[in-house]
């Protein structure tokens, strides 16, 4: 029987393929490679790419972490089994290749990569067994490689999975309740820590990829952080608030087949797309439900928590790439403040000095000081945020001072200045007036004299000392300060004598910084400095979320691109997407910088275009940086000894 023309393949036909040409003539115009790869004809991966990304996986230290965790979990009395056919480094390298290509991170795509898209040399480097080209049954080989790849991936998942459960069947309300009752919270804490260590090992690796000149631009680390939604492969959810009622309701149904489809992924939650958000603490029950009145839209899944590097010193200039410097994953509505503290803690592993930490109202404005502000202060970060509407007014303070926006002011500060933020929010004054009053308000702030060993600070009246900022009828100006004009507190603006406290009668008073920490910020709220940085920081994190979730890019939020179920699997794939995203941001920054430098050189206004790009042999005009063989006025010699080109005929 004559063999049908099967078309060309990217590699020579193996033995089993030649046999197939003799017995199977039903392929039509398709090639054997198309049949074997089920129509996926992605380009081969160069050996250099495999070597490069394998080196980065090793440099992250994640492989050592996995080995140490397995040793920690291993039963000392078990002898172990046979070695794995596909190693951790092969799986992570393959997934990182898919992430850098911005492809869907399916295990079938990873199988195809191992089987068809890398060379035999690359398979040897990744310690993969050779492809069995002598086998006639294509589908058998494909299934075998897929099974081995899936097992290798789940071996990585198992060592870090904080929510182990059966994930391939629907579960009734009673089964969901049983899974929740049997859940090991201690194991969850340990493995959540492992997952976050794994993720931030890759983040730190990408940070080290930056050139030294970029890494050393600033020793300070300013960050902006936020949450962004990641969908679960299984979109059906439940509310823990009415779970007991559903168990009772479903127990009355005699035939289980009459029950509606149940839950697959128990450990996820409802992300509130719009409406009031919550922040439950550890061991509290998340009562979020789409059936709550007044709420708009919900989605079932998880939250990615990202911290991006920003610049408080030069917010209007792009001095370094805005890469992710810390990342975690969490359940929606749970421990939002604690996740922010984790981001700050992990970001400091880069070895930089803590600076300003910017976030929206969901964090600093709505969290208890003991959950977010105090831990952030202990780590060394200073907040930057917007205030809630109900916290725009001054409040009473110690020793007669007035507290406003995290600062202590003279009790006789004009009310027009103390209430400027509230008046601007209510539309009673315009922005220019608001800004002027905020600048003038700084003069009434109490002066810091010293910090006590117990952490308390000594503050003094702003009308005292050699450099007073205001004048007050109750205080005499020092002789050195008598000639300088400054704002004055009028006698009618003084608070009544019966209300005056220590700050008006003594040289200084002791204040506890913890009393001001709840509202304290890095920059005076509402000033141009505050607005420039806060706008820059919010734009940075919002832009990052948009880019990493973009349909034309990594599309992180779309679960169809990472269909493996479970919290741990999702975070592992998120980790590799973050690593690929950071690498793209770094090379784009370097490329843009080189382009701008070249553009700046080519547009030197002192040099005309014809002089920049060409030279005139008759006038001796040369491009910048090009030196003639003879003097500047000499014409190029064509070798005939005349000193120039031949004359025209």
Coordinates of C-alpha atoms in Angstrom, one line a residue:
X1 CA 0.0 0.0 0.0
X2 CA 1.4 3.4 -0.9
X3 CA 2.0 5.7 2.0
X4 CA 0.0 8.9 2.0
X5 CA 2.0 12.2 2.2
X6 CA 1.7 13.2 5.9
X7 CA 3.4 16.6 5.6
X8 CA 6.6 17.7 7.3
X9 CA 7.2 17.8 11.0
X10 CA 9.6 19.9 13.0
X11 CA 11.7 16.9 13.8
X12 CA 12.7 13.7 11.7
X13 CA 10.0 11.1 11.8
X14 CA 10.6 8.5 14.5
X15 CA 10.4 4.8 13.9
X16 CA 6.8 4.5 15.1
X17 CA 5.8 7.3 12.8
X18 CA 7.2 5.6 9.8
X19 CA 5.3 2.5 10.7
X20 CA 2.2 4.5 11.0
X21 CA 2.6 5.9 7.5
X22 CA 2.4 2.3 6.2
X23 CA -0.8 1.3 8.0
X24 CA -2.8 4.5 8.5
X25 CA -3.7 6.6 5.5
X26 CA -6.6 8.6 7.2
X27 CA -4.6 11.7 8.4
X28 CA -5.6 13.7 5.4
X29 CA -3.5 16.9 5.1
X30 CA -2.5 16.8 8.8
X31 CA 0.9 16.0 10.1
X32 CA 1.9 13.4 12.7
X33 CA 3.0 16.1 15.1
X34 CA -0.4 17.8 14.9
X35 CA -2.0 14.5 15.7
X36 CA 0.4 13.7 18.6
X37 CA 0.1 17.2 20.1
X38 CA -3.7 17.4 19.5
X39 CA -3.3 20.5 17.4
X40 CA -1.0 22.5 19.7
X41 CA 1.9 23.5 17.5
X42 CA 3.6 26.0 19.8
X43 CA 7.2 26.8 18.9
X44 CA 10.0 24.7 20.3
X45 CA 11.7 26.2 23.4
X46 CA 15.5 26.9 22.8
X47 CA 17.9 25.1 25.1
X48 CA 19.3 28.5 26.2
X49 CA 15.8 29.4 27.6
X50 CA 15.5 26.2 29.5
X51 CA 19.0 26.6 31.0
X52 CA 18.3 30.2 31.9
X53 CA 15.0 29.6 33.7
X54 CA 16.3 26.4 35.4
X55 CA 19.1 28.5 36.8
X56 CA 16.6 31.1 38.1
X57 CA 14.4 28.4 39.7
X58 CA 17.5 27.0 41.5
X59 CA 18.6 30.6 42.5
X60 CA 15.3 31.2 44.2
X61 CA 16.0 28.6 46.8
X62 CA 12.5 27.1 46.5
X63 CA 13.9 23.7 45.7
X64 CA 15.8 23.7 49.0
X65 CA 12.7 24.8 50.8
X66 CA 10.7 21.9 49.4
X67 CA 13.4 19.4 50.3
X68 CA 13.5 20.7 53.9
X69 CA 9.7 20.6 54.3
X70 CA 9.5 17.0 53.0
X71 CA 12.2 16.0 55.4
X72 CA 10.3 17.7 58.2
X73 CA 7.1 15.8 57.3
X74 CA 8.7 12.5 56.6
X75 CA 7.9 9.6 58.8
X76 CA 11.3 8.4 60.2
X77 CA 10.1 4.8 60.1
X78 CA 9.2 4.8 56.4
X79 CA 11.9 3.6 53.9
X80 CA 10.4 5.6 51.0
X81 CA 9.6 4.6 47.5
X82 CA 11.2 4.7 44.1
X83 CA 12.6 8.1 42.8
X84 CA 10.2 10.4 41.0
X85 CA 10.3 10.3 37.2
X86 CA 9.7 14.1 37.0
X87 CA 11.5 16.3 39.6
X88 CA 10.4 19.5 41.3
X89 CA 12.9 21.6 39.3
X90 CA 11.5 20.2 36.0
X91 CA 7.9 21.0 37.0
X92 CA 8.8 24.5 38.2
X93 CA 11.0 25.3 35.3
X94 CA 8.3 24.1 32.8
X95 CA 5.6 26.2 34.5
X96 CA 7.9 29.2 34.6
X97 CA 8.5 28.8 30.8
X98 CA 4.7 28.8 30.3
X99 CA 4.3 31.8 32.5
X100 CA 7.0 33.8 30.6
X101 CA 5.2 32.9 27.3
X102 CA 2.0 34.1 28.9
X103 CA 0.3 30.8 28.1
X104 CA -2.4 29.0 30.1
X105 CA -0.8 27.0 32.8
X106 CA -2.5 23.7 32.1
X107 CA -0.9 20.4 33.1
X108 CA -1.6 19.3 29.5
X109 CA 0.5 22.2 28.3
X110 CA 3.3 21.3 30.7
X111 CA 3.1 17.7 29.4
X112 CA 3.3 18.9 25.8
X113 CA 6.3 21.0 26.7
X114 CA 8.2 18.1 28.2
X115 CA 7.2 15.7 25.4
X116 CA 7.5 17.9 22.3
X117 CA 8.7 21.4 22.8
X118 CA 12.1 20.9 24.4
X119 CA 15.1 19.1 22.9
X120 CA 16.6 15.8 24.0
X121 CA 19.5 17.9 25.5
X122 CA 17.0 19.9 27.6
X123 CA 15.3 16.8 28.8
X124 CA 18.6 15.5 30.0
X125 CA 19.3 18.8 31.8
X126 CA 15.9 18.5 33.5
X127 CA 16.6 14.9 34.3
X128 CA 13.6 13.7 32.2
X129 CA 13.5 10.3 30.6
X130 CA 13.9 10.3 26.8
X131 CA 10.8 10.3 24.6
X132 CA 9.9 6.9 23.4
X133 CA 9.9 7.4 19.7
X134 CA 9.7 3.7 19.0
X135 CA 6.2 3.4 20.6
X136 CA 3.4 3.2 18.1
X137 CA 0.6 4.2 20.4
X138 CA 0.8 8.0 20.5
X139 CA -2.1 8.3 22.9
X140 CA -0.6 5.8 25.4
X141 CA 2.7 7.8 25.6
X142 CA 0.8 11.1 25.9
X143 CA -1.4 9.8 28.8
X144 CA 1.6 8.3 30.6
X145 CA 3.5 11.6 30.5
X146 CA 0.4 13.5 31.6
X147 CA -0.1 11.2 34.6
X148 CA 3.6 11.5 35.6
X149 CA 3.5 15.3 35.2
X150 CA 0.3 15.6 37.2
X151 CA 1.7 13.5 40.0
X152 CA 4.9 15.5 40.1
X153 CA 2.9 18.8 40.3
X154 CA 0.7 17.4 43.1
X155 CA 3.8 16.3 45.1
X156 CA 4.7 19.9 45.3
X157 CA 1.2 20.9 46.2
X158 CA 0.9 18.3 49.0
X159 CA 3.8 19.6 51.0
X160 CA 2.4 23.1 51.1
X161 CA -1.4 22.6 51.0
X162 CA -3.0 24.4 54.0
X163 CA -6.5 23.1 53.0
X164 CA -6.3 19.4 52.0
X165 CA -9.5 18.0 50.8
X166 CA -11.0 15.8 48.1
X167 CA -11.4 18.0 45.1
X168 CA -13.0 15.9 42.3
X169 CA -16.6 15.5 43.4
X170 CA -19.5 17.8 44.5
X171 CA -20.3 17.9 48.2
X172 CA -23.5 18.3 50.1
X173 CA -24.0 20.8 52.9
X174 CA -23.4 18.0 55.4
X175 CA -20.1 17.0 53.7
X176 CA -19.0 20.6 53.7
X177 CA -19.7 20.9 57.4
X178 CA -17.8 17.7 58.1
X179 CA -14.8 19.0 56.2
X180 CA -14.8 22.2 58.1
X181 CA -15.1 20.4 61.5
X182 CA -12.2 18.1 60.7
X183 CA -10.0 20.9 59.4
X184 CA -6.6 21.1 61.2
X185 CA -6.0 24.8 61.9
X186 CA -2.4 24.2 63.2
X187 CA -1.4 22.5 60.0
X188 CA -3.1 25.3 58.1
X189 CA -0.9 27.9 59.8
X190 CA 2.3 25.9 59.1
X191 CA 1.5 25.4 55.4
X192 CA 0.3 28.9 54.8
X193 CA 3.7 30.0 56.0
X194 CA 5.3 27.5 53.6
X195 CA 3.3 28.8 50.7
X196 CA 4.2 32.4 51.4
X197 CA 7.9 31.5 51.9
X198 CA 7.8 29.7 48.5
X199 CA 6.1 32.6 46.8
X200 CA 8.5 35.2 48.2
X201 CA 11.5 33.2 47.4
X202 CA 10.7 33.6 43.7
X203 CA 9.9 37.3 44.3
X204 CA 13.3 37.9 45.9
X205 CA 15.0 36.0 43.0
X206 CA 13.4 38.4 40.5
X207 CA 14.5 41.4 42.5
X208 CA 18.1 40.2 42.4
X209 CA 17.9 40.1 38.6
X210 CA 18.0 43.9 38.4
X211 CA 21.3 45.5 37.5
X212 CA 23.2 46.8 40.5
X213 CA 22.8 50.4 39.4
X214 CA 19.1 50.1 39.7
X215 CA 19.1 48.2 43.0
X216 CA 21.4 50.9 44.5
X217 CA 19.3 53.9 43.4
X218 CA 17.8 53.9 46.9
X219 CA 18.4 52.0 50.0
X220 CA 14.8 52.8 51.2
X221 CA 11.8 50.6 50.4
X222 CA 8.5 52.4 49.9
X223 CA 5.6 50.1 49.0
X224 CA 1.9 50.3 48.0
X225 CA -0.2 47.3 48.6
X226 CA -3.7 46.0 47.8
X227 CA -5.8 42.9 47.2
X228 CA -7.0 41.7 43.8
X229 CA -9.5 38.9 43.0
X230 CA -8.5 35.4 41.7
X231 CA -11.4 33.2 40.6
X232 CA -11.7 29.6 41.7
X233 CA -12.0 26.9 38.9
X234 CA -15.3 26.0 40.6
X235 CA -17.6 29.0 40.8
X236 CA -20.3 27.6 43.1
X237 CA -20.0 28.8 46.7
X238 CA -21.7 28.8 50.0
X239 CA -22.1 31.0 53.1
X240 CA -20.9 29.7 56.4
X241 CA -23.6 31.9 58.1
X242 CA -26.4 29.7 56.8
X243 CA -24.6 26.4 56.5
X244 CA -26.3 24.7 59.5
X245 CA -29.7 25.7 58.1
X246 CA -28.8 24.1 54.8
X247 CA -27.6 20.9 56.5
X248 CA -31.0 20.6 58.2
X249 CA -32.9 21.4 55.0
X250 CA -31.0 18.8 52.9
X251 CA -31.3 16.1 55.6
X252 CA -35.0 16.0 54.9
X253 CA -34.5 15.0 51.3
X254 CA -34.7 11.2 51.1
X255 CA -33.0 10.8 47.7
X256 CA -29.6 12.5 47.5
X257 CA -29.9 12.7 43.7
X258 CA -32.7 15.2 44.2
X259 CA -30.2 17.7 45.8
X260 CA -28.9 20.6 43.8
X261 CA -25.2 20.4 42.7
X262 CA -23.0 20.8 45.7
X263 CA -19.7 22.5 46.5
X264 CA -16.3 21.3 45.2
X265 CA -13.8 23.8 46.6
X266 CA -14.7 24.3 50.3
X267 CA -11.9 26.6 51.2
X268 CA -12.6 29.7 49.1
X269 CA -14.9 32.7 49.8
X270 CA -17.1 35.4 48.3
X271 CA -15.2 38.3 47.0
X272 CA -17.3 41.5 47.3
X273 CA -17.0 43.3 43.9
X274 CA -19.0 46.2 45.1
X275 CA -20.6 47.1 48.5
X276 CA -19.4 47.0 52.0
X277 CA -16.3 44.8 52.7
X278 CA -15.4 43.1 55.9
X279 CA -12.3 42.0 57.7
X280 CA -12.8 39.0 59.9
X281 CA -10.0 38.0 62.3
X282 CA -8.5 34.5 62.7
X283 CA -11.0 31.8 63.9
X284 CA -14.0 34.1 63.2
X285 CA -16.7 32.9 60.8
X286 CA -17.0 34.7 57.5
X287 CA -20.7 35.5 57.2
X288 CA -20.4 37.1 53.7
X289 CA -23.3 35.9 51.5
X290 CA -24.7 37.1 48.2
X291 CA -28.2 37.1 49.7
X292 CA -27.4 39.9 52.2
X293 CA -29.6 42.9 51.4
X294 CA -27.9 45.9 49.9
X295 CA -24.9 44.1 48.5
X296 CA -24.3 44.2 44.7
X297 CA -22.1 41.6 43.1
X298 CA -20.0 38.7 44.4
X299 CA -17.6 36.2 43.0
X300 CA -16.3 32.9 44.5
X301 CA -12.5 32.6 44.8
X302 CA -9.5 33.9 46.5
X303 CA -7.5 37.1 47.0
X304 CA -4.0 37.8 45.7
X305 CA -2.1 40.3 48.0
X306 CA 0.6 42.3 46.3
X307 CA 3.1 45.0 47.4
X308 CA 4.7 47.0 44.6
X309 CA 7.7 49.2 45.1
X310 CA 7.1 52.9 44.8
X311 CA 9.2 56.1 45.3
X312 CA 8.4 58.6 48.1
X313 CA 11.5 60.7 47.3
X314 CA 10.7 61.3 43.6
X315 CA 7.1 60.2 43.0
X316 CA 7.0 62.0 39.6
X317 CA 10.1 60.3 38.2
X318 CA 10.5 56.7 37.3
X319 CA 13.8 55.7 38.9
X320 CA 13.3 52.0 39.1
X321 CA 10.8 49.4 37.8
X322 CA 7.6 49.0 39.8
X323 CA 7.9 45.3 40.5
X324 CA 6.1 43.2 43.0
X325 CA 8.3 43.0 46.2
X326 CA 6.0 40.8 48.3
X327 CA 3.0 38.6 47.5
X328 CA 0.7 36.3 49.4
X329 CA -2.7 34.7 48.8
X330 CA -5.7 34.6 51.2
X331 CA -9.3 33.9 51.6
X332 CA -11.6 36.8 50.9
X333 CA -12.8 38.9 53.8
X334 CA -10.4 37.2 56.2
X335 CA -7.4 38.8 58.0
X336 CA -7.0 41.7 55.5
X337 CA -4.9 43.6 58.1
X338 CA -2.7 40.6 58.9
X339 CA -2.0 40.0 55.2
X340 CA -0.8 43.6 54.9
X341 CA 1.6 43.0 57.8
X342 CA 2.9 39.8 56.0
X343 CA 3.5 41.8 52.9
X344 CA 5.5 44.4 54.8
X345 CA 7.5 41.7 56.6
X346 CA 8.3 39.8 53.4
X347 CA 9.3 42.9 51.5
X348 CA 12.0 43.6 54.1
X349 CA 13.7 40.3 53.2
X350 CA 15.1 42.2 50.2
X351 CA 17.5 43.9 52.6
X352 CA 16.2 47.5 52.2
X353 CA 15.4 50.0 54.9
X354 CA 11.6 50.3 55.6
X355 CA 10.0 53.6 54.4
X356 CA 6.4 54.6 53.6
X357 CA 3.6 52.0 53.1
X358 CA 0.7 53.3 51.1
X359 CA -2.8 51.7 51.0
X360 CA -6.4 52.7 50.5
X361 CA -9.1 53.1 53.1
X362 CA -9.7 49.3 53.4
X363 CA -6.4 49.1 55.4
X364 CA -5.1 52.0 57.5
X365 CA -8.4 53.8 57.8
X366 CA -10.5 50.7 58.8
X367 CA -8.2 48.5 60.8
X368 CA -7.6 48.4 64.5
X369 CA -4.2 49.8 65.6
X370 CA -3.2 46.6 67.3
X371 CA -3.8 44.6 64.1
X372 CA -2.1 46.8 61.5
X373 CA -0.6 50.1 62.8
X374 CA 1.3 48.7 65.7
X375 CA 2.9 45.8 63.8
X376 CA 3.7 48.2 60.9
X377 CA 5.4 50.6 63.3
X378 CA 7.5 47.7 64.8
X379 CA 8.6 46.8 61.3
X380 CA 9.6 50.4 60.6
X381 CA 7.0 51.4 58.1
X382 CA 5.1 54.7 58.1
X383 CA 1.5 54.8 56.7
X384 CA 0.2 56.9 53.8
X385 CA -3.5 56.8 53.1
X386 CA -6.8 58.7 52.9
X387 CA -9.0 59.3 55.9
X388 CA -12.5 58.1 56.6
X389 CA -15.1 60.9 56.4
X390 CA -15.9 60.5 60.1
X391 CA -12.3 61.1 61.1
X392 CA -11.6 64.5 59.5
X393 CA -12.2 66.6 62.6
X394 CA -9.8 67.3 65.5
X395 CA -10.1 65.4 68.7
X396 CA -9.1 66.0 72.3
X397 CA -5.6 65.1 73.3
X398 CA -3.4 64.8 76.4
X399 CA -2.3 67.8 78.4
X400 CA -4.7 70.1 76.6
X401 CA -3.3 69.6 73.1
X402 CA -5.6 69.0 70.0
X403 CA -5.0 65.9 68.0
X404 CA -5.6 66.0 64.3
X405 CA -4.4 63.6 61.5
X406 CA -1.8 62.0 63.7
X407 CA -0.2 65.2 65.0
X408 CA -0.6 67.3 68.2
X409 CA -1.4 71.0 68.0
X410 CA -1.7 74.1 70.2
X411 CA -5.1 74.2 72.0
X412 CA -5.6 77.7 70.7
X413 CA -5.1 76.8 67.0
X414 CA -7.6 78.7 64.9
X415 CA -10.7 76.6 64.2
X416 CA -10.5 77.6 60.5
X417 CA -7.3 75.7 60.3
X418 CA -8.3 72.7 62.5
X419 CA -11.5 72.2 60.5
X420 CA -10.0 72.9 57.1
X421 CA -10.1 69.3 56.0
X422 CA -13.7 68.9 57.0
X423 CA -14.7 72.2 55.4
X424 CA -13.0 71.2 52.2
X425 CA -14.7 67.8 52.1
X426 CA -18.1 69.5 52.7
X427 CA -17.4 72.0 49.9
X428 CA -17.3 75.1 52.1
X429 CA -13.8 76.1 50.9
X430 CA -12.0 75.6 47.7
X431 CA -8.8 73.6 47.2
X432 CA -6.5 76.6 47.1
X433 CA -7.8 77.9 50.5
X434 CA -7.6 74.4 51.9
X435 CA -3.9 74.1 50.8
X436 CA -3.0 77.5 52.3
X437 CA -4.6 76.6 55.6
X438 CA -2.8 73.3 55.7
X439 CA 0.5 75.0 55.2
X440 CA -0.2 77.6 57.9
X441 CA -1.4 74.9 60.2
X442 CA 2.1 73.5 60.5
X443 CA 3.2 76.5 62.5
X444 CA 0.8 75.5 65.4
X445 CA 2.1 71.9 65.7
X446 CA 3.8 71.1 69.1
X447 CA 7.6 71.0 68.9
X448 CA 9.4 67.8 69.8
X449 CA 12.1 68.2 72.4
X450 CA 13.3 64.7 73.1
X451 CA 12.4 61.0 73.2
X452 CA 12.4 59.2 76.6
X453 CA 13.9 55.7 77.1
X454 CA 10.3 54.4 77.7
X455 CA 9.4 55.5 74.2
X456 CA 7.4 58.6 75.2
X457 CA 8.2 62.0 73.6
X458 CA 8.4 65.4 75.2
X459 CA 6.5 68.0 73.3
X460 CA 6.6 71.8 73.9
X461 CA 4.4 74.8 73.0
X462 CA 5.1 76.1 69.5
X463 CA 5.6 79.6 71.0
X464 CA 8.6 78.5 73.2
X465 CA 12.3 78.1 72.4
X466 CA 14.8 79.8 70.2
X467 CA 12.9 79.0 67.1
X468 CA 9.2 79.5 67.9
X469 CA 6.7 79.2 65.0
X470 CA 3.9 81.3 66.5
X471 CA 3.5 84.0 69.1
X472 CA 1.2 83.7 72.0
X473 CA 0.1 86.2 74.8
X474 CA 0.8 83.5 77.3
X475 CA 4.4 83.1 76.3
X476 CA 7.4 85.5 76.1
X477 CA 9.5 85.3 72.9
X478 CA 13.1 84.4 73.3
X479 CA 15.5 87.4 72.5
X480 CA 16.9 85.6 69.5
X481 CA 13.4 85.1 68.0
X482 CA 12.0 88.5 68.7
X483 CA 12.8 90.1 65.2
X484 CA 11.2 87.4 63.0
X485 CA 7.5 87.7 61.9
X486 CA 5.3 84.6 62.6
X487 CA 1.6 83.8 63.0
X488 CA 0.1 85.2 66.2
X489 CA -2.5 83.8 68.5
X490 CA -4.9 86.6 69.3
X491 CA -6.1 87.1 72.9
X492 CA -9.7 86.4 71.8
X493 CA -8.6 83.1 70.3
X494 CA -7.1 81.8 73.5
X495 CA -9.0 79.0 75.2
X496 CA -10.6 79.9 78.6
X497 CA -8.2 79.7 81.5
X498 CA -10.3 77.0 83.1
X499 CA -9.6 74.7 80.1
X500 CA -5.8 75.3 79.9
X501 CA -3.6 72.4 80.7
X502 CA 0.0 71.5 81.1
X503 CA 1.0 72.4 77.5
X504 CA 0.0 76.0 78.2
X505 CA 1.7 76.4 81.6
X506 CA 4.9 74.3 81.5
X507 CA 7.9 74.1 79.2
X508 CA 7.0 70.6 77.9
X509 CA 4.7 67.6 78.5
X510 CA 5.1 63.9 78.0
X511 CA 3.0 62.3 75.2
X512 CA 2.6 58.7 74.2
X513 CA 3.2 58.2 70.4
X514 CA 0.8 55.3 70.5
X515 CA -2.1 57.7 71.0
X516 CA -1.2 59.4 67.7
X517 CA -0.2 56.3 65.7
X518 CA -3.8 55.5 64.7
X519 CA -4.0 58.5 62.4
X520 CA -0.3 59.3 61.8
X521 CA 1.0 59.6 58.3
X522 CA 4.4 60.1 56.6
X523 CA 3.3 63.4 55.0
X524 CA 0.9 66.0 56.3
X525 CA -2.5 65.0 55.0
X526 CA -3.9 67.1 52.1
X527 CA -0.6 68.8 51.2
X528 CA 0.9 68.8 47.7
X529 CA 3.6 66.4 49.0
X530 CA 1.0 64.0 50.3
X531 CA -1.1 64.2 47.1
X532 CA 1.9 63.6 44.8
X533 CA 3.0 60.5 46.6
X534 CA -0.4 59.0 47.4
X535 CA -1.5 59.5 43.7
X536 CA 1.7 57.9 42.5
X537 CA 1.4 55.0 44.9
X538 CA -2.3 54.3 44.2
X539 CA -1.7 54.5 40.5
X540 CA 1.2 52.0 40.8
X541 CA -0.7 49.3 42.5
X542 CA -3.9 49.7 40.5
X543 CA -1.8 49.7 37.3
X544 CA 0.0 46.5 38.4
X545 CA -3.3 44.8 39.2
X546 CA -4.7 45.7 35.8
X547 CA -1.5 44.5 34.0
X548 CA -1.2 41.2 35.7
X549 CA -4.9 40.5 35.2
X550 CA -5.1 41.8 31.6
X551 CA -6.7 39.5 29.1
X552 CA -3.8 40.2 26.7
X553 CA -1.2 39.4 29.3
X554 CA -1.0 37.0 32.2
X555 CA -4.7 37.1 32.9
X556 CA -4.2 36.0 36.5
X557 CA -7.8 36.3 37.6
X558 CA -9.1 33.8 35.0
X559 CA -9.3 30.3 36.4
X560 CA -9.6 28.7 33.0
X561 CA -5.9 29.4 32.5
X562 CA -5.0 27.5 35.7
X563 CA -7.8 24.9 36.1
X564 CA -6.1 22.8 38.8
X565 CA -8.3 23.0 41.8
X566 CA -7.4 24.0 45.3
X567 CA -5.9 26.9 47.2
X568 CA -2.3 25.7 47.1
X569 CA -2.3 24.9 43.4
X570 CA -3.6 28.4 42.7
X571 CA -0.9 30.1 44.8
X572 CA 1.9 28.0 43.2
X573 CA 0.7 29.1 39.7
X574 CA 0.3 32.7 40.9
X575 CA 3.9 32.6 42.2
X576 CA 5.3 31.7 38.8
X577 CA 3.1 34.3 37.1
X578 CA 4.4 36.9 39.5
X579 CA 8.0 35.9 38.7
X580 CA 7.4 36.1 35.0
X581 CA 5.6 39.5 35.4
X582 CA 8.5 40.9 37.4
X583 CA 11.0 39.8 34.8
X584 CA 9.0 41.5 32.0
X585 CA 8.8 44.7 34.1
X586 CA 12.6 44.7 34.7
X587 CA 13.6 44.2 31.0
X588 CA 10.9 46.7 29.9
X589 CA 12.3 49.3 32.2
X590 CA 15.9 48.7 31.0
X591 CA 14.7 48.7 27.3
X592 CA 12.7 51.9 27.8
X593 CA 15.6 53.6 29.5
X594 CA 18.0 52.7 26.6
X595 CA 15.4 54.0 24.1
X596 CA 15.0 57.3 25.9
X597 CA 18.7 57.7 26.2
X598 CA 19.1 57.1 22.5
X599 CA 16.3 59.4 21.7
X600 CA 17.7 62.1 23.9
X601 CA 21.1 61.9 22.1
X602 CA 19.6 61.9 18.6
X603 CA 17.5 65.0 19.4
X604 CA 20.4 67.3 20.5
X605 CA 19.1 70.8 19.5
X606 CA 22.6 71.9 18.9
X607 CA 23.2 69.5 16.0
X608 CA 21.1 69.6 12.8
X609 CA 19.6 66.3 11.6
X610 CA 21.8 66.3 8.4
X611 CA 24.8 66.7 10.6
X612 CA 23.7 64.0 13.1
X613 CA 22.9 61.4 10.6
X614 CA 25.1 62.1 7.5
X615 CA 28.4 63.7 6.6
X616 CA 29.3 65.9 3.7
X617 CA 32.7 65.0 2.2
X618 CA 33.1 68.4 0.5
X619 CA 32.5 70.5 3.7
X620 CA 34.0 68.0 6.0
X621 CA 30.9 67.7 8.2
X622 CA 30.8 64.5 10.2
X623 CA 28.2 62.9 12.7
X624 CA 29.0 63.3 16.4
X625 CA 31.6 60.8 17.5
X626 CA 32.9 60.1 14.0
X627 CA 36.4 61.2 13.4
X628 CA 37.8 61.7 9.9
X629 CA 40.9 60.0 8.7
X630 CA 42.5 63.4 7.9
X631 CA 41.8 66.9 9.2
X632 CA 38.2 68.1 9.7
X633 CA 38.4 70.2 6.5
X634 CA 39.9 67.6 4.3
X635 CA 37.7 65.6 1.9
X636 CA 37.8 61.8 2.2
X637 CA 40.4 60.2 0.0
X638 CA 39.3 57.6 -2.5
X639 CA 42.9 56.3 -2.8
X640 CA 43.9 58.1 -6.1
X641 CA 46.0 60.6 -4.3
X642 CA 43.9 63.6 -5.1
X643 CA 42.5 64.0 -1.7
X644 CA 38.9 63.4 -2.7
X645 CA 36.5 61.6 -5.0
X646 CA 36.9 61.7 -8.8
X647 CA 35.5 64.7 -10.6
X648 CA 32.1 64.3 -12.2
X649 CA 32.3 63.9 -16.0

